[in-house]
Short mmCIF file of C-alpha atoms and ligand atoms in Angstrom, two decimals:
data_model
loop_
_atom_site.label_atom_id
_atom_site.label_comp_id
_atom_site.label_asym_id
_atom_site.label_seq_id
_atom_site.Cartn_x
_atom_site.Cartn_y
_atom_site.Cartn_z
CA MET A 1 -24.15 -4.86 0.94
CA LYS A 2 -23.11 -7.50 -1.56
CA LYS A 3 -19.59 -7.50 -3.00
CA THR A 4 -17.25 -9.90 -4.72
CA ILE A 5 -13.64 -9.78 -3.62
CA ALA A 6 -10.84 -11.47 -5.56
CA VAL A 7 -8.22 -12.69 -3.08
CA LEU A 8 -4.66 -13.26 -4.33
CA PRO A 9 -2.49 -14.44 -1.41
CA GLY A 10 0.64 -14.76 -3.59
CA ASP A 11 4.02 -15.76 -2.17
CA GLY A 12 6.07 -15.96 1.02
CA ILE A 13 4.14 -14.56 3.99
CA GLY A 14 1.33 -13.46 1.63
CA PRO A 15 -0.94 -16.44 2.37
CA GLU A 16 -0.49 -16.13 6.17
CA VAL A 17 -1.28 -12.45 6.38
CA ILE A 18 -4.14 -12.68 3.89
CA GLN A 19 -5.63 -15.50 5.99
CA GLN A 20 -5.95 -12.97 8.84
CA ALA A 21 -7.44 -10.32 6.54
CA ILE A 22 -10.06 -12.90 5.51
CA LYS A 23 -11.01 -13.44 9.17
CA ILE A 24 -11.60 -9.70 9.44
CA ILE A 25 -13.77 -9.66 6.32
CA LYS A 26 -15.83 -12.55 7.74
CA SER A 27 -16.31 -10.76 11.04
CA LEU A 28 -17.52 -7.64 9.24
CA GLU A 29 -19.92 -9.74 7.22
CA GLN A 30 -21.36 -11.18 10.39
CA LYS A 31 -21.56 -7.95 12.35
CA PHE A 32 -22.96 -5.71 9.63
CA ASP A 33 -24.92 -8.30 7.69
CA HIS A 34 -23.00 -7.96 4.43
CA GLN A 35 -22.30 -10.57 1.81
CA PHE A 36 -18.69 -10.57 0.79
CA GLU A 37 -18.05 -13.35 -1.68
CA LEU A 38 -14.35 -14.26 -1.60
CA LYS A 39 -12.74 -15.92 -4.61
CA GLU A 40 -9.13 -17.06 -4.40
CA TYR A 41 -6.67 -16.98 -7.30
CA LEU A 42 -2.98 -17.62 -7.92
CA LEU A 43 -0.44 -14.84 -8.50
CA GLY A 44 3.34 -14.63 -8.75
CA ALA A 45 5.58 -17.57 -7.87
CA ALA A 46 2.54 -19.41 -6.49
CA ALA A 47 1.25 -19.53 -10.07
CA MET A 48 4.65 -20.16 -11.68
CA ASN A 49 5.23 -23.16 -9.42
CA GLN A 50 2.14 -24.69 -11.01
CA ASN A 51 3.56 -24.07 -14.48
CA LEU A 52 1.32 -21.09 -15.05
CA GLU A 53 2.10 -17.51 -16.02
CA PRO A 54 2.75 -15.18 -13.03
CA LEU A 55 -0.65 -13.65 -13.85
CA PRO A 56 -2.80 -16.56 -15.08
CA ASP A 57 -5.78 -15.70 -17.33
CA GLU A 58 -8.17 -17.05 -14.75
CA THR A 59 -6.73 -14.69 -12.12
CA LEU A 60 -7.01 -11.68 -14.38
CA LYS A 61 -10.56 -12.53 -15.32
CA GLY A 62 -11.51 -13.04 -11.66
CA CYS A 63 -10.03 -9.64 -10.79
CA LEU A 64 -11.77 -7.87 -13.68
CA ASP A 65 -15.10 -9.37 -12.57
CA ALA A 66 -14.64 -8.55 -8.87
CA ASP A 67 -15.62 -5.37 -6.99
CA ALA A 68 -12.20 -5.26 -5.32
CA VAL A 69 -8.95 -7.19 -5.27
CA LEU A 70 -6.93 -8.10 -2.18
CA VAL A 71 -3.27 -9.05 -2.72
CA GLY A 72 -0.79 -10.52 -0.20
CA ALA A 73 2.73 -10.30 -1.62
CA VAL A 74 4.74 -11.54 -4.58
CA GLY A 75 8.38 -12.52 -4.91
CA ASP A 76 10.54 -15.58 -4.40
CA PRO A 77 14.31 -15.73 -3.83
CA LYS A 78 14.47 -18.65 -6.25
CA TYR A 79 13.78 -16.20 -9.09
CA ASP A 80 15.75 -13.28 -7.60
CA ARG A 81 18.87 -15.42 -7.74
CA ASN A 82 18.47 -16.05 -11.46
CA LEU A 83 19.33 -12.72 -13.08
CA ASN A 84 18.68 -14.14 -16.54
CA ALA A 85 15.11 -15.19 -15.84
CA THR A 86 12.80 -13.56 -18.36
CA VAL A 87 9.64 -14.24 -16.38
CA ARG A 88 9.47 -13.23 -12.72
CA PRO A 89 6.79 -13.40 -10.03
CA GLU A 90 6.75 -9.57 -9.85
CA HIS A 91 5.61 -9.43 -13.49
CA GLY A 92 2.30 -10.89 -12.31
CA LEU A 93 1.59 -7.96 -10.02
CA LEU A 94 2.81 -5.39 -12.54
CA SER A 95 0.61 -6.73 -15.35
CA LEU A 96 -2.31 -6.92 -12.99
CA ARG A 97 -1.92 -3.24 -12.05
CA ARG A 98 -1.62 -2.30 -15.68
CA LYS A 99 -4.55 -4.40 -16.88
CA LEU A 100 -6.84 -3.17 -14.11
CA GLU A 101 -5.73 0.37 -15.06
CA ILE A 102 -5.24 1.28 -11.42
CA HIS A 103 -2.93 4.23 -11.96
CA THR A 104 -2.86 5.67 -8.46
CA ASN A 105 -1.39 3.94 -5.43
CA VAL A 106 -2.21 5.55 -2.09
CA ARG A 107 0.06 4.83 0.88
CA PRO A 108 -0.91 6.50 4.17
CA ILE A 109 1.89 6.95 6.72
CA LYS A 110 0.77 7.67 10.27
CA SER A 111 2.95 7.27 13.34
CA TYR A 112 1.50 5.54 16.43
CA ARG A 113 2.33 7.17 19.76
CA LYS A 114 2.76 3.82 21.45
CA LEU A 115 5.32 2.74 18.81
CA TYR A 116 7.52 5.84 18.74
CA SER A 117 10.36 3.94 20.40
CA LEU A 118 10.23 1.31 17.65
CA SER A 119 11.63 3.74 15.10
CA PRO A 120 15.39 4.35 14.99
CA LEU A 121 14.50 8.05 14.52
CA LYS A 122 14.21 10.44 17.46
CA GLU A 123 10.82 10.68 19.04
CA GLU A 124 10.49 14.44 18.50
CA GLN A 125 10.92 13.91 14.75
CA ILE A 126 8.23 11.31 14.32
CA GLN A 127 5.53 12.58 16.71
CA ASN A 128 2.17 13.04 14.99
CA VAL A 129 3.35 12.29 11.49
CA ASP A 130 0.37 12.02 9.16
CA LEU A 131 1.17 12.04 5.48
CA THR A 132 0.02 10.19 2.38
CA ILE A 133 2.05 9.19 -0.62
CA PHE A 134 0.32 9.22 -4.02
CA ARG A 135 2.45 7.02 -6.23
CA GLU A 136 1.81 6.81 -9.97
CA LEU A 137 1.48 3.06 -10.54
CA THR A 138 1.20 2.13 -14.20
CA GLY A 139 3.86 4.18 -15.99
CA GLY A 140 7.40 5.47 -15.77
CA LEU A 141 10.54 3.39 -15.52
CA TYR A 142 8.61 0.30 -14.46
CA PHE A 143 6.79 0.05 -17.76
CA GLY A 144 9.15 1.69 -20.27
CA LYS A 145 10.86 -0.07 -23.12
CA LYS A 146 13.49 -2.53 -21.86
CA GLN A 147 16.43 -3.79 -23.82
CA LYS A 148 19.80 -5.44 -23.35
CA ASP A 149 22.46 -6.62 -25.73
CA GLU A 150 23.40 -10.24 -26.20
CA LEU A 151 26.89 -9.82 -24.77
CA GLY A 152 25.68 -8.33 -21.51
CA MET A 153 27.51 -5.06 -22.15
CA TRP A 154 24.61 -2.64 -21.99
CA ALA A 155 20.99 -2.42 -20.87
CA LEU A 156 18.22 0.12 -21.25
CA ASP A 157 15.12 1.03 -19.21
CA GLU A 158 13.16 3.86 -20.71
CA CYS A 159 11.23 6.34 -18.57
CA PHE A 160 8.18 7.58 -20.45
CA TYR A 161 5.28 9.66 -19.15
CA HIS A 162 2.39 11.07 -21.14
CA LYS A 163 0.76 14.22 -19.77
CA ASP A 164 -2.56 12.37 -19.39
CA GLU A 165 -0.91 9.85 -17.07
CA ILE A 166 0.26 12.68 -14.84
CA VAL A 167 -3.05 14.53 -14.90
CA ARG A 168 -5.11 11.61 -13.62
CA VAL A 169 -2.94 10.78 -10.62
CA ALA A 170 -2.41 14.48 -9.83
CA ARG A 171 -6.16 15.14 -9.73
CA LEU A 172 -6.68 12.36 -7.21
CA ALA A 173 -3.81 13.67 -5.09
CA PHE A 174 -5.20 17.23 -5.15
CA ASP A 175 -8.66 15.92 -4.25
CA GLU A 176 -7.18 14.17 -1.24
CA SER A 177 -5.25 17.31 -0.20
CA ARG A 178 -8.56 19.14 -0.11
CA GLN A 179 -9.85 16.65 2.47
CA ARG A 180 -6.66 17.05 4.49
CA ARG A 181 -4.32 19.97 5.27
CA LYS A 182 -4.43 21.40 1.74
CA LYS A 183 -0.77 20.99 0.99
CA LEU A 184 0.69 18.98 -1.86
CA THR A 185 4.38 18.31 -2.47
CA LEU A 186 5.44 17.15 -5.89
CA VAL A 187 8.60 15.04 -5.75
CA ASP A 188 10.55 14.75 -8.99
CA LYS A 189 13.98 15.25 -10.51
CA ALA A 190 13.06 18.20 -12.74
CA ASN A 191 16.61 19.55 -12.62
CA ILE A 192 17.80 16.53 -14.60
CA LEU A 193 14.94 14.59 -16.15
CA GLU A 194 12.71 15.63 -19.06
CA THR A 195 9.89 13.58 -17.51
CA GLY A 196 10.43 15.49 -14.26
CA ARG A 197 9.87 18.78 -16.05
CA LEU A 198 6.72 17.43 -17.67
CA TRP A 199 5.43 16.42 -14.22
CA ARG A 200 6.15 19.90 -12.92
CA THR A 201 4.53 21.93 -15.71
CA THR A 202 1.51 19.62 -15.72
CA VAL A 203 0.97 19.73 -11.97
CA ILE A 204 1.39 23.53 -11.86
CA GLU A 205 -1.23 23.89 -14.58
CA ILE A 206 -3.73 21.68 -12.74
CA GLN A 207 -3.17 23.56 -9.51
CA LYS A 208 -3.77 26.94 -11.23
CA ASN A 209 -6.89 25.86 -13.08
CA GLU A 210 -8.57 23.46 -10.71
CA PHE A 211 -7.05 23.58 -7.23
CA PRO A 212 -5.97 27.18 -6.47
CA ASP A 213 -6.89 26.57 -2.81
CA ILE A 214 -4.16 23.93 -2.43
CA GLU A 215 -0.65 25.00 -1.53
CA LEU A 216 1.75 23.33 -3.96
CA ASP A 217 5.46 22.93 -3.40
CA PHE A 218 8.26 20.96 -5.02
CA LEU A 219 11.20 18.87 -3.92
CA PHE A 220 13.81 16.99 -5.87
CA ILE A 221 13.81 13.30 -4.99
CA ASP A 222 17.23 13.36 -3.33
CA ASN A 223 16.23 16.22 -1.06
CA ALA A 224 12.81 14.65 -0.43
CA ALA A 225 14.43 11.42 0.75
CA MET A 226 16.39 13.46 3.28
CA GLN A 227 13.49 15.71 4.34
CA LEU A 228 11.29 12.68 4.95
CA ILE A 229 13.64 11.59 7.70
CA LEU A 230 14.67 15.04 8.99
CA ASN A 231 11.22 16.54 9.26
CA PRO A 232 8.39 14.28 8.11
CA ARG A 233 5.72 16.50 9.72
CA GLN A 234 6.19 19.08 6.95
CA PHE A 235 4.40 16.73 4.52
CA ASP A 236 0.69 16.32 3.94
CA VAL A 237 0.24 14.74 0.49
CA ILE A 238 3.28 13.68 -1.53
CA LEU A 239 2.73 13.16 -5.26
CA THR A 240 5.36 11.30 -7.22
CA SER A 241 6.20 8.89 -10.02
CA ASN A 242 6.21 5.10 -9.90
CA LEU A 243 9.82 4.36 -8.91
CA PHE A 244 10.26 7.37 -6.60
CA GLY A 245 7.03 6.44 -4.81
CA ASP A 246 8.17 2.86 -4.37
CA ILE A 247 11.41 4.00 -2.76
CA LEU A 248 9.95 6.79 -0.61
CA SER A 249 7.24 4.58 0.83
CA ASP A 250 9.68 1.95 2.11
CA GLU A 251 11.73 4.78 3.56
CA ALA A 252 8.64 6.27 5.21
CA SER A 253 7.95 2.97 6.96
CA VAL A 254 10.94 3.75 9.20
CA ILE A 255 8.91 6.62 10.67
CA VAL A 256 6.13 4.25 11.70
CA GLY A 257 8.62 1.68 12.93
CA SER A 258 7.70 -1.38 10.88
CA ILE A 259 6.81 -1.90 7.25
CA GLY A 260 4.46 -4.59 8.54
CA LEU A 261 2.02 -1.84 9.55
CA LEU A 262 1.52 -0.10 6.21
CA PRO A 263 -1.45 -0.74 3.90
CA SER A 264 -2.13 0.61 0.44
CA GLY A 265 -4.98 1.09 -1.98
CA SER A 266 -4.75 1.45 -5.77
CA TYR A 267 -7.43 3.15 -7.82
CA GLY A 268 -8.30 3.92 -11.42
CA GLU A 269 -11.00 5.79 -13.30
CA GLY A 270 -13.82 3.34 -12.73
CA ASP A 271 -14.65 1.37 -9.61
CA LYS A 272 -11.71 -1.01 -9.96
CA ALA A 273 -9.50 -1.04 -6.91
CA LEU A 274 -6.79 -3.21 -5.44
CA PHE A 275 -5.63 -3.36 -1.83
CA GLU A 276 -2.32 -4.73 -0.62
CA PRO A 277 0.21 -4.28 2.15
CA ILE A 278 3.26 -2.35 0.99
CA HIS A 279 5.67 -4.98 2.36
CA GLY A 280 7.17 -7.77 0.29
CA SER A 281 6.95 -11.56 0.54
CA TYR A 282 9.54 -11.78 3.38
CA PRO A 283 10.50 -15.39 2.53
CA GLN A 284 12.61 -15.85 5.67
CA ALA A 285 9.46 -15.62 7.79
CA ALA A 286 7.16 -17.65 5.56
CA GLY A 287 5.34 -20.47 7.32
CA ARG A 288 6.57 -19.43 10.78
CA ASN A 289 3.44 -17.62 11.91
CA ILE A 290 5.47 -14.54 12.93
CA ALA A 291 4.59 -12.11 10.12
CA ASN A 292 2.66 -8.96 10.92
CA PRO A 293 -0.90 -9.18 9.55
CA LEU A 294 -1.77 -5.56 10.42
CA ALA A 295 -0.79 -4.11 7.03
CA SER A 296 -3.19 -6.56 5.37
CA ILE A 297 -5.91 -5.92 7.93
CA LEU A 298 -5.53 -2.16 7.44
CA SER A 299 -5.71 -2.76 3.68
CA VAL A 300 -9.15 -4.25 4.33
CA ALA A 301 -10.02 -0.98 6.12
CA MET A 302 -9.05 0.90 2.95
CA MET A 303 -11.25 -1.47 0.97
CA MET A 304 -14.20 -0.69 3.26
CA GLU A 305 -13.57 3.02 2.73
CA HIS A 306 -13.69 2.38 -1.02
CA PHE A 307 -17.04 0.61 -0.58
CA GLU A 308 -18.15 3.69 1.41
CA LEU A 309 -18.59 1.52 4.50
CA HIS A 310 -17.17 4.05 6.92
CA GLN A 311 -18.41 2.47 10.13
CA GLU A 312 -16.69 -0.76 9.15
CA GLU A 313 -13.51 1.10 8.26
CA ASP A 314 -13.52 3.00 11.57
CA LEU A 315 -14.11 -0.17 13.54
CA ILE A 316 -11.06 -1.89 12.03
CA HIS A 317 -8.98 1.16 12.95
CA SER A 318 -10.32 1.13 16.51
CA CYS A 319 -9.39 -2.54 16.87
CA VAL A 320 -5.87 -2.03 15.52
CA ASP A 321 -5.38 1.04 17.75
CA PHE A 322 -6.59 -0.97 20.74
CA VAL A 323 -4.21 -3.85 20.08
CA ILE A 324 -1.25 -1.47 19.71
CA GLN A 325 -2.31 0.50 22.77
CA GLU A 326 -2.42 -2.74 24.76
CA GLY A 327 1.17 -3.55 23.82
CA LEU A 328 0.25 -6.59 21.76
CA GLY A 329 2.09 -7.23 18.52
CA THR A 330 4.20 -9.42 16.30
CA MET A 331 7.99 -9.63 16.57
CA ASP A 332 8.68 -6.67 14.24
CA MET A 333 6.73 -4.42 16.64
CA ALA A 334 8.95 -5.29 19.62
CA PRO A 335 5.77 -5.52 21.68
CA ARG A 336 5.30 -5.83 25.44
CA GLN A 337 3.51 -9.09 24.69
CA MET A 338 4.27 -11.08 21.56
CA ILE A 339 1.40 -12.63 19.65
CA SER A 340 1.51 -14.88 16.59
CA CYS A 341 0.21 -13.82 13.20
CA SER A 342 -2.80 -16.14 13.36
CA ALA A 343 -3.60 -15.34 17.01
CA LEU A 344 -3.54 -11.62 16.22
CA GLY A 345 -5.96 -12.24 13.35
CA ASN A 346 -8.22 -14.26 15.63
CA PHE A 347 -8.14 -11.62 18.34
CA ILE A 348 -8.99 -8.71 16.05
CA ALA A 349 -11.71 -10.77 14.36
CA SER A 350 -13.25 -11.43 17.79
CA LEU A 351 -12.98 -7.78 18.89
CA LEU A 352 -14.82 -6.73 15.74
CA VAL A 353 -17.96 -8.61 16.65
CA ALA A 354 -17.89 -7.84 20.39
CA PRO A 355 -19.22 -4.73 22.16
CA LYS A 356 -16.41 -2.26 22.89
CA ASN A 357 -17.04 -2.32 26.62
CA THR A 358 -16.01 -5.98 26.68
CA TRP A 359 -12.65 -5.45 24.93
CA GLY A 360 -10.78 -4.88 28.20
CA GLU A 361 -11.97 -8.21 29.54
CA MET A 362 -11.15 -9.94 26.25
CA ARG A 363 -7.64 -8.51 26.38
CA LYS A 364 -7.02 -10.26 29.70
CA ASN A 365 -7.87 -13.62 28.17
CA VAL A 366 -6.16 -13.18 24.83
CA VAL A 367 -4.67 -16.34 23.31
CA LEU A 368 -1.12 -15.62 22.14
CA HIS A 369 -0.49 -18.61 19.86
C1 IPM B 1 5.54 -2.61 -3.97
C2 IPM B 1 6.50 -3.71 -4.40
C3 IPM B 1 6.30 -3.98 -5.89
C4 IPM B 1 6.69 -2.72 -6.64
C5 IPM B 1 7.03 -5.19 -6.45
C6 IPM B 1 6.78 -6.44 -5.67
C7 IPM B 1 6.68 -5.40 -7.90
O1 IPM B 1 7.81 -3.39 -4.10
O2 IPM B 1 4.33 -2.77 -4.17
O3 IPM B 1 6.00 -1.61 -3.45
O4 IPM B 1 7.89 -2.48 -6.89
O5 IPM B 1 5.78 -1.94 -6.97
MN1 MN B 2 8.01 -1.55 -2.93
#
């Protein structure tokens, strides 16, 4: 198979973790005889530091021309500290999502048996959690009208949703439920927000007309945030708006034990798709070779699924499961044996091209730095 992949390492630990994802892509190319053409572009503070917009034209064009986009992370404390800045690294990622029209962000949350003790939650609460968050990605509070007065006395962020924006993400979430345990939970704030009520009536209508076989239930966001910690196993697919999905997915990472393990995929109507870890740019760790590359590597697995390369996808998962099973991991995983970001990338890249019956032997000789 021949594909072009736009690679946007971005800021902070982005370049380090994406470097490992690239090793994985190269191993897959070699093993399965694909041609994955990788083209690198600037995004976020990495672009701003070169006096460019956070989403330079060249980057956007490269992404529009590519079969898939792989993003590391964006964000830089330099800009966070300046509350008056009108242009921020994050704007780059937001405009990219909007311009690619990737309205649905999928964030799978699956707990690993071996890592149960990593979570501050009790083991019996997080055993066998397997849920997926469908987050609306190109509307809501993130993209509403913004205003502030000159004197700094008031500010406004508008939350707008059109029914069509709800329908398209809801259909994808219902489709996914059908492949899973056939249960969808809509999370909103319909007791307070007009947009919440629009979400509810729209989703009920779709369920009635198109997905009567899917069990649909509802939670208000405040209760959902609590239920996610109290009893995460009750969830199969969670469907929610942009901001609520952003918040719930960071919260859900506590179930898995580290946000460094969570990938995501974003999809639209056509073939356009973007893959990125859900974590941020983690500037404190940048350049130290300690960041966890697994979220980026698992994002490559989601990309392979999108290309309908299921063997490739499964193989990445087997490698990651093996590494975790063997007690290898970066600092955030409190592993039995610590391994650096780059060494973990090298090890998984080498597992990918080796026969499975040699993995045990390879484990004994693993290079940790
Ligand atoms: C995420 C991030 C982004 C978001 C930021 C970096 C713009 O937090 O992908 O979850 O808020 O969507
Ligand atoms: Mn986030």
